[in-house]
PDB file of C-alpha atoms in Angstrom:
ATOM      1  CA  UNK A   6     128.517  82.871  54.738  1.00 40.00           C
ATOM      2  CA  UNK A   7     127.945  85.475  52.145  1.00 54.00           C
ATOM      3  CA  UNK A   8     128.083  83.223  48.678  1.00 87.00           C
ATOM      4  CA  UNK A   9     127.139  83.580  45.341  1.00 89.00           C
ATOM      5  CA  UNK A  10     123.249  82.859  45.996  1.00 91.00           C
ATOM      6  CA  UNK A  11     123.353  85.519  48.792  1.00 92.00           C
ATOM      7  CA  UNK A  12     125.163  88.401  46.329  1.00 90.00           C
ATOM      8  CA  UNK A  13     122.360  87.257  43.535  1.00 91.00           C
ATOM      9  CA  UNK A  14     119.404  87.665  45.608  1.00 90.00           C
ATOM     10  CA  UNK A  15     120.784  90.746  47.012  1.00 90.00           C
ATOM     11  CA  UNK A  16     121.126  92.111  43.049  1.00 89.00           C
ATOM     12  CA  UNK A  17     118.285  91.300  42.040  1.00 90.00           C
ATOM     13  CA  UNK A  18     116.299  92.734  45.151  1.00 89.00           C
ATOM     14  CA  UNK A  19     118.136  95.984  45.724  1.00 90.00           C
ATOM     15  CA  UNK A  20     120.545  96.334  42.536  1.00 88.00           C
ATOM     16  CA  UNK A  21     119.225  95.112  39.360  1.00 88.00           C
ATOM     17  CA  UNK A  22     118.642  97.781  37.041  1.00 87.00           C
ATOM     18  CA  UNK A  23     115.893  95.900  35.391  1.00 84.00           C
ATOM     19  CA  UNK A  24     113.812  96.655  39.063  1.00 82.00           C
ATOM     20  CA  UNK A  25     111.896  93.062  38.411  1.00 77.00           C
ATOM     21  CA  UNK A  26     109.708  92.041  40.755  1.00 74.00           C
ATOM     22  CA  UNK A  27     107.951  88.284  42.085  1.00 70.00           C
ATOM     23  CA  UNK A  28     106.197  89.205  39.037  1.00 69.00           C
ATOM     24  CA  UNK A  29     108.344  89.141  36.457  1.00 71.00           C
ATOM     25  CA  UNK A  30     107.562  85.845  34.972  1.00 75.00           C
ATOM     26  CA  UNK A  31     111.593  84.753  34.461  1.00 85.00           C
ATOM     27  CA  UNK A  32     112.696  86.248  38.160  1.00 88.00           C
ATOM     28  CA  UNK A  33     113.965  82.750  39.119  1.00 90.00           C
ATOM     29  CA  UNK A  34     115.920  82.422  35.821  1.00 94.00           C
ATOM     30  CA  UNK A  35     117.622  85.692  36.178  1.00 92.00           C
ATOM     31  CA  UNK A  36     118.526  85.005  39.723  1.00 93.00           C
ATOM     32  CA  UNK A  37     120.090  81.587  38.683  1.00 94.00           C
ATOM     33  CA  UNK A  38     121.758  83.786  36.042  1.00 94.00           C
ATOM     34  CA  UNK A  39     122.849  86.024  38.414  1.00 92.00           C
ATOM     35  CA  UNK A  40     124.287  83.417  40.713  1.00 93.00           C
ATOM     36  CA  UNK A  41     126.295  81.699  38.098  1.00 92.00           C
ATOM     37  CA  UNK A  42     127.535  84.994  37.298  1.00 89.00           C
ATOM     38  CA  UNK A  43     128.984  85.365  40.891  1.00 89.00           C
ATOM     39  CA  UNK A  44     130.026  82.089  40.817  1.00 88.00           C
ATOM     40  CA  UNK A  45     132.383  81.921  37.668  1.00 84.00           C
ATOM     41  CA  UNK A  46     133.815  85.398  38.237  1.00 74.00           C
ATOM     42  CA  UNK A  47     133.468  86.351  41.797  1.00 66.00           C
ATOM     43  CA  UNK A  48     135.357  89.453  41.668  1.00 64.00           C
ATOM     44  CA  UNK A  49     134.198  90.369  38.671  1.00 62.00           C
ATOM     45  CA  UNK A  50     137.931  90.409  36.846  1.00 57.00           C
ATOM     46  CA  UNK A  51     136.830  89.869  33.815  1.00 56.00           C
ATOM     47  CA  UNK A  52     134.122  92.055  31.641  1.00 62.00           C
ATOM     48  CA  UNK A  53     131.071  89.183  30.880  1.00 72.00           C
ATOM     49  CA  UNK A  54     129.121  91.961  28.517  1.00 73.00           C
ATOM     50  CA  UNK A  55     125.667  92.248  29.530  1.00 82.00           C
ATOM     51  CA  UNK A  56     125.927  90.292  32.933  1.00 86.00           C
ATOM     52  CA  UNK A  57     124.157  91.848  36.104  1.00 86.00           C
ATOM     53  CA  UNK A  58     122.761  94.578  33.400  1.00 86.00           C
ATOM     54  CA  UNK A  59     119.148  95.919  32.606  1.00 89.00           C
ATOM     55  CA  UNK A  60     119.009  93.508  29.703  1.00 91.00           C
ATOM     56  CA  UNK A  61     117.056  90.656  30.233  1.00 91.00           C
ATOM     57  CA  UNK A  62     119.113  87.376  30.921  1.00 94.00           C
ATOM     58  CA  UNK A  63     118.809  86.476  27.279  1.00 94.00           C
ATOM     59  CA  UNK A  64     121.305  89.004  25.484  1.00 93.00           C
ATOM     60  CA  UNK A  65     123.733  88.663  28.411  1.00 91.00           C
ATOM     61  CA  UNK A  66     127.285  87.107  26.703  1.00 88.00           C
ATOM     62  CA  UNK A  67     127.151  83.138  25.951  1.00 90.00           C
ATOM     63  CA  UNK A  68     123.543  82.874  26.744  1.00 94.00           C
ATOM     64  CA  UNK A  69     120.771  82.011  24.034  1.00 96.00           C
ATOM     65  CA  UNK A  70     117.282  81.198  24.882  1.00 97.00           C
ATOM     66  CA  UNK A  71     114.086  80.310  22.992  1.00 97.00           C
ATOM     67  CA  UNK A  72     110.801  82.278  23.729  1.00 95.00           C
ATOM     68  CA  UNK A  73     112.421  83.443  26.549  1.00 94.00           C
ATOM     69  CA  UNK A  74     113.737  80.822  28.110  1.00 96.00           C
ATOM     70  CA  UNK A  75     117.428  80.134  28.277  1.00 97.00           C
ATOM     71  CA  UNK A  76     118.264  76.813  26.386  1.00 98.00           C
ATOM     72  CA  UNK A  77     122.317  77.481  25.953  1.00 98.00           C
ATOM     73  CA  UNK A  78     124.931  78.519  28.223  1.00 95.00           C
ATOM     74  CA  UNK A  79     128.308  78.997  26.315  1.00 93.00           C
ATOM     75  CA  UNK A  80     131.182  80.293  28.002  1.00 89.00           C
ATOM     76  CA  UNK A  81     134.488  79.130  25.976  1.00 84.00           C
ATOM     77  CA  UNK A  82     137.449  81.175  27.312  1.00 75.00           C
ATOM     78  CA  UNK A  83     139.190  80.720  24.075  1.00 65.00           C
ATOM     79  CA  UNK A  84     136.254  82.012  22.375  1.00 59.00           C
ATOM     80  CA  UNK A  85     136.172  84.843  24.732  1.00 53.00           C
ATOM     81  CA  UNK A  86     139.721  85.628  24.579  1.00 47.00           C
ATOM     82  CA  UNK A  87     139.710  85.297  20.861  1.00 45.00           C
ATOM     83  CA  UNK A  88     136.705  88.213  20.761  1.00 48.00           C
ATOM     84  CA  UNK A  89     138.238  89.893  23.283  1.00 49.00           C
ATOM     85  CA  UNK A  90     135.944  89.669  26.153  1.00 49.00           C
ATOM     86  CA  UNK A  91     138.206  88.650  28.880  1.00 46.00           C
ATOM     87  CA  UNK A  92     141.415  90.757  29.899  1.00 45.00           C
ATOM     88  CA  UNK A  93     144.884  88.820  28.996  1.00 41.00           C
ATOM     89  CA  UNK A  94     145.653  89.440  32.922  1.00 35.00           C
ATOM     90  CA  UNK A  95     142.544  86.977  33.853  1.00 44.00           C
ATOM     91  CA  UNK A  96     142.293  85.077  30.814  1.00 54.00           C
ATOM     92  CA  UNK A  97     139.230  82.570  32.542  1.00 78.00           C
ATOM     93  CA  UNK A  98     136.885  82.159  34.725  1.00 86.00           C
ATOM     94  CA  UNK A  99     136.921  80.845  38.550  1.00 87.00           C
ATOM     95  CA  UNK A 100     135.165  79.861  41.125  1.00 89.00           C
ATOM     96  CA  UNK A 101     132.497  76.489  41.172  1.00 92.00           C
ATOM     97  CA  UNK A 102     129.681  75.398  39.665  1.00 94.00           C
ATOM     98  CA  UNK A 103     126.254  76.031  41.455  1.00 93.00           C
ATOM     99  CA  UNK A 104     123.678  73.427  42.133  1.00 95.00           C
ATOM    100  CA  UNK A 105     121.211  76.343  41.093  1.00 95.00           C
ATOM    101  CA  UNK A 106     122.146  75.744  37.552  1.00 96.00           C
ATOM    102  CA  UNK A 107     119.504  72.890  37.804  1.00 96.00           C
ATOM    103  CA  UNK A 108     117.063  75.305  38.041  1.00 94.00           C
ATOM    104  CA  UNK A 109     117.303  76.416  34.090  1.00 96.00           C
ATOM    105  CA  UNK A 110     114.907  73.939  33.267  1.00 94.00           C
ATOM    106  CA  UNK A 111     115.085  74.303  29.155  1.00 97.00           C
ATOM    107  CA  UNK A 112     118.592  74.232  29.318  1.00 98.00           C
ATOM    108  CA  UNK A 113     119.713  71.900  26.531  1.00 98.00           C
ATOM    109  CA  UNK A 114     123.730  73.026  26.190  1.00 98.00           C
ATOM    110  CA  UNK A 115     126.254  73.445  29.228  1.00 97.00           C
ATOM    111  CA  UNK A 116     128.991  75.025  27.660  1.00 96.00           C
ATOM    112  CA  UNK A 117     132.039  75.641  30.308  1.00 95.00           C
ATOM    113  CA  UNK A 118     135.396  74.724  28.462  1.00 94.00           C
ATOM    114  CA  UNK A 119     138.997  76.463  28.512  1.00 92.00           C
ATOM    115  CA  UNK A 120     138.206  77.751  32.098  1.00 91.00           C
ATOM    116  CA  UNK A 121     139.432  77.292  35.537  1.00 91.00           C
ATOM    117  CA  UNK A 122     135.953  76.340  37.544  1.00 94.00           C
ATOM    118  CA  UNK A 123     137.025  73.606  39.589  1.00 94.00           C
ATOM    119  CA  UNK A 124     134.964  71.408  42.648  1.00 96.00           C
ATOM    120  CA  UNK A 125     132.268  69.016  42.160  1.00 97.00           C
ATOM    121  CA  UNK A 126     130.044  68.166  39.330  1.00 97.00           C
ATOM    122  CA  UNK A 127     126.523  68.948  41.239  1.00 95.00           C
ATOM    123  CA  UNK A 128     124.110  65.905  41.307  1.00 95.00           C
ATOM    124  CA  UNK A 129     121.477  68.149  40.518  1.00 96.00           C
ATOM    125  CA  UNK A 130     122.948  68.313  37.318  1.00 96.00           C
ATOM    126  CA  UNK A 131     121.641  64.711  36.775  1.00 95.00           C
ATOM    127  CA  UNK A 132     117.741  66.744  36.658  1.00 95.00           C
ATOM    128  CA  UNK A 133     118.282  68.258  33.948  1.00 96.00           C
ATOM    129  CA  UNK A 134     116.283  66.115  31.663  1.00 95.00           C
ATOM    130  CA  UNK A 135     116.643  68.673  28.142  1.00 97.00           C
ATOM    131  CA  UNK A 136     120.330  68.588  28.557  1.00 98.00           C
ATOM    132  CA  UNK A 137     121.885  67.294  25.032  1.00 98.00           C
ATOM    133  CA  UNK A 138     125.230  68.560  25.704  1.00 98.00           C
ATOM    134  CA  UNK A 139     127.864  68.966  28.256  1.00 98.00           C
ATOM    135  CA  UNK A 140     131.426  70.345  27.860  1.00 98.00           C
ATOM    136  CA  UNK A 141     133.567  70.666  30.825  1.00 97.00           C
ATOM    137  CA  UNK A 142     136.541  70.347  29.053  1.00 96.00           C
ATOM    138  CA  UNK A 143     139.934  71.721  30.481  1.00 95.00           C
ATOM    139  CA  UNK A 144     138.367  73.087  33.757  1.00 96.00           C
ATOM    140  CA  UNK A 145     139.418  71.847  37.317  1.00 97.00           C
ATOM    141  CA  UNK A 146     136.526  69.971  38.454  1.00 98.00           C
ATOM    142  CA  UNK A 147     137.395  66.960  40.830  1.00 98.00           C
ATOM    143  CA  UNK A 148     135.435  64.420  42.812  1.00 97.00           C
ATOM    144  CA  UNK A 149     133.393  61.451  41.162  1.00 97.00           C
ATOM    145  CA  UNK A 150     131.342  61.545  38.371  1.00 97.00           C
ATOM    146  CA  UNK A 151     127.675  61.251  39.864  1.00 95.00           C
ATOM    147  CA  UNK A 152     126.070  57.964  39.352  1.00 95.00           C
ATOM    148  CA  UNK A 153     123.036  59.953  38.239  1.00 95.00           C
ATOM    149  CA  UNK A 154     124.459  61.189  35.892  1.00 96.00           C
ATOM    150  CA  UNK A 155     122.801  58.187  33.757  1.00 96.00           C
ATOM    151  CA  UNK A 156     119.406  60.074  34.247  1.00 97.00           C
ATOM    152  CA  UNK A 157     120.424  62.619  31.344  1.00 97.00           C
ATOM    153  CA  UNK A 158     118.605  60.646  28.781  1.00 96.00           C
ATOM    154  CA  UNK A 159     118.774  63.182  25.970  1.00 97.00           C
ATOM    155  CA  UNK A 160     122.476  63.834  26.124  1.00 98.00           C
ATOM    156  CA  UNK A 161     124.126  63.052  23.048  1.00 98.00           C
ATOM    157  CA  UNK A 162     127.826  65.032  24.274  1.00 98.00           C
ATOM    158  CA  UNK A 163     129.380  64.809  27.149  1.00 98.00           C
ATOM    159  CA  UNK A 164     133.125  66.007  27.699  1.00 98.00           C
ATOM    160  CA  UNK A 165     134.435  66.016  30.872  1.00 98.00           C
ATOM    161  CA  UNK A 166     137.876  65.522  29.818  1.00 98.00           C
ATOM    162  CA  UNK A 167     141.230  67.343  30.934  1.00 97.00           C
ATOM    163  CA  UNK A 168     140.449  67.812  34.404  1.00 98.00           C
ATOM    164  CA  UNK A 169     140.555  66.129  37.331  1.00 98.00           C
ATOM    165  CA  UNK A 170     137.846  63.649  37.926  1.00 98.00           C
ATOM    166  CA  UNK A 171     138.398  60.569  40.391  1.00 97.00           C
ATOM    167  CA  UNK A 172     137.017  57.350  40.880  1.00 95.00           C
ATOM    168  CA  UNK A 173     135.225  54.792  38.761  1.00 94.00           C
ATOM    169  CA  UNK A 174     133.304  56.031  35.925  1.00 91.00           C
ATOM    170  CA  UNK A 175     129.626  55.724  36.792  1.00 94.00           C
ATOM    171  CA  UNK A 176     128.240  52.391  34.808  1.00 95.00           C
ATOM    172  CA  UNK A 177     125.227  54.196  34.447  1.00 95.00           C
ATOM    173  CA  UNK A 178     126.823  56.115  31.656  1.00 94.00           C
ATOM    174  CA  UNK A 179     125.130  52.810  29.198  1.00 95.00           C
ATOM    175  CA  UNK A 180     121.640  54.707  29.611  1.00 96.00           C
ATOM    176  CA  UNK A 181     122.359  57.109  28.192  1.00 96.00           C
ATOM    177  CA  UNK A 182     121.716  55.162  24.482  1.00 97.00           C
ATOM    178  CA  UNK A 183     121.313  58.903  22.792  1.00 97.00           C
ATOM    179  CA  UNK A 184     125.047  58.990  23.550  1.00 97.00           C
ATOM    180  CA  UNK A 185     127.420  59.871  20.377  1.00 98.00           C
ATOM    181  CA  UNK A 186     129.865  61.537  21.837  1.00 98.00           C
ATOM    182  CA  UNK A 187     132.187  60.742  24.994  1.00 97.00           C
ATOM    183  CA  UNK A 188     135.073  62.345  25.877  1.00 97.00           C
ATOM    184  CA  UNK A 189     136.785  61.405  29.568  1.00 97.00           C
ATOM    185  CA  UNK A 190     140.448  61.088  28.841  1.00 97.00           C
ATOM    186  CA  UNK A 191     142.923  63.074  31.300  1.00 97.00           C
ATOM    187  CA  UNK A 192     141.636  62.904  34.575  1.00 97.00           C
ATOM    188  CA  UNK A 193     142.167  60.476  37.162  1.00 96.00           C
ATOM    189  CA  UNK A 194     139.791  57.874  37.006  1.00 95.00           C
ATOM    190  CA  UNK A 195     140.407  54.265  38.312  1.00 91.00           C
ATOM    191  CA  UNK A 196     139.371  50.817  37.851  1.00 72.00           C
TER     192      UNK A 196
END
């Protein structure tokens, strides 16, 4: 199976303009980079400016980072539409979130609204002890809610509303006492 992991690590060894090697102090964040951009647009439809370029992971489009180290992912399709980014034909992105985005371990804001992504919410998501905020809003993402999901004891957001989530809504959501902001309506929760 040739997936998105497989076309990253093949960019970044043979393709990757920036010619980094084991090196390069932030290889593994540019190859999580890399895979998330093969994830979310696995044709590459839609023009991400600065993805899979010889500019470091930090100036690639809805990324911001702090002494190098990427502590926001924001990719809004209405924000991208509105700035012209994406093409009208494909107005969002695809494809499934990767357990690899665990891996950005500053990462303090997930944002993925307005899109079409759709599967699972990873578990390893639950790691990912900086995250403050998470917006998932109007995506396609189905399955339960992971129980760990608790263990994200500096969120203060999370919106996971307007897709379609099943099951009962983890109880370990009441750990999460930095919690100001919860938004679950429209999906397909029960009990």
């Amino acid at each position: 199976m040739y997936d998105s992991r497989n076309k990253a690590l093949n960019w970044i060894s043979f393709e990757d303009p920036m010619q980094v090697n084991a090196s390069f102090s932030n290889i593994y964040q540019r190859y999580v980079m890399a895979v998330l951009g093969y994830d979310f647009n696995p044709s590459f439809e839609l023009d991400l400016p600065d993805w899979l370029s010889k500019k470091h992971e930090c100036e690639w489009y809805g990324a911001s980072c702090l002494d190098g180290k990427i502590i926001k992912i924001v990719l809004d399709c209405s924000i991208m539409l509105i700035m012209k980014f994406a093409p009208q034909v494909s107005s969002n992105l695809t494809g499934s979130l990767s357990p690899e985005i665990s891996r950005l371990e500053f990462l303090q804001t997930l944002v993925l609204k307005d899109n079409s992504i759709e599967g699972t919410l990873p578990p390893e998501v639950s790691d990912m002890s900086t995250l403050k905020i998470i917006n998932l809003n109007e995506n396609l993402f189905s399955g339960n809610v992971p129980s760990s999901i608790g263990n994200l004891t500096e969120l203060t957001q999370l919106d996971i509303s307007r897709n379609q989530f099943t099951g009962s809504f983890p109880p370990s959501i009441g750990n999460l006492t930095e919690l100001t902001q919860l938004y679950i309506s429209e999906n397909e929760f029960s009990g």
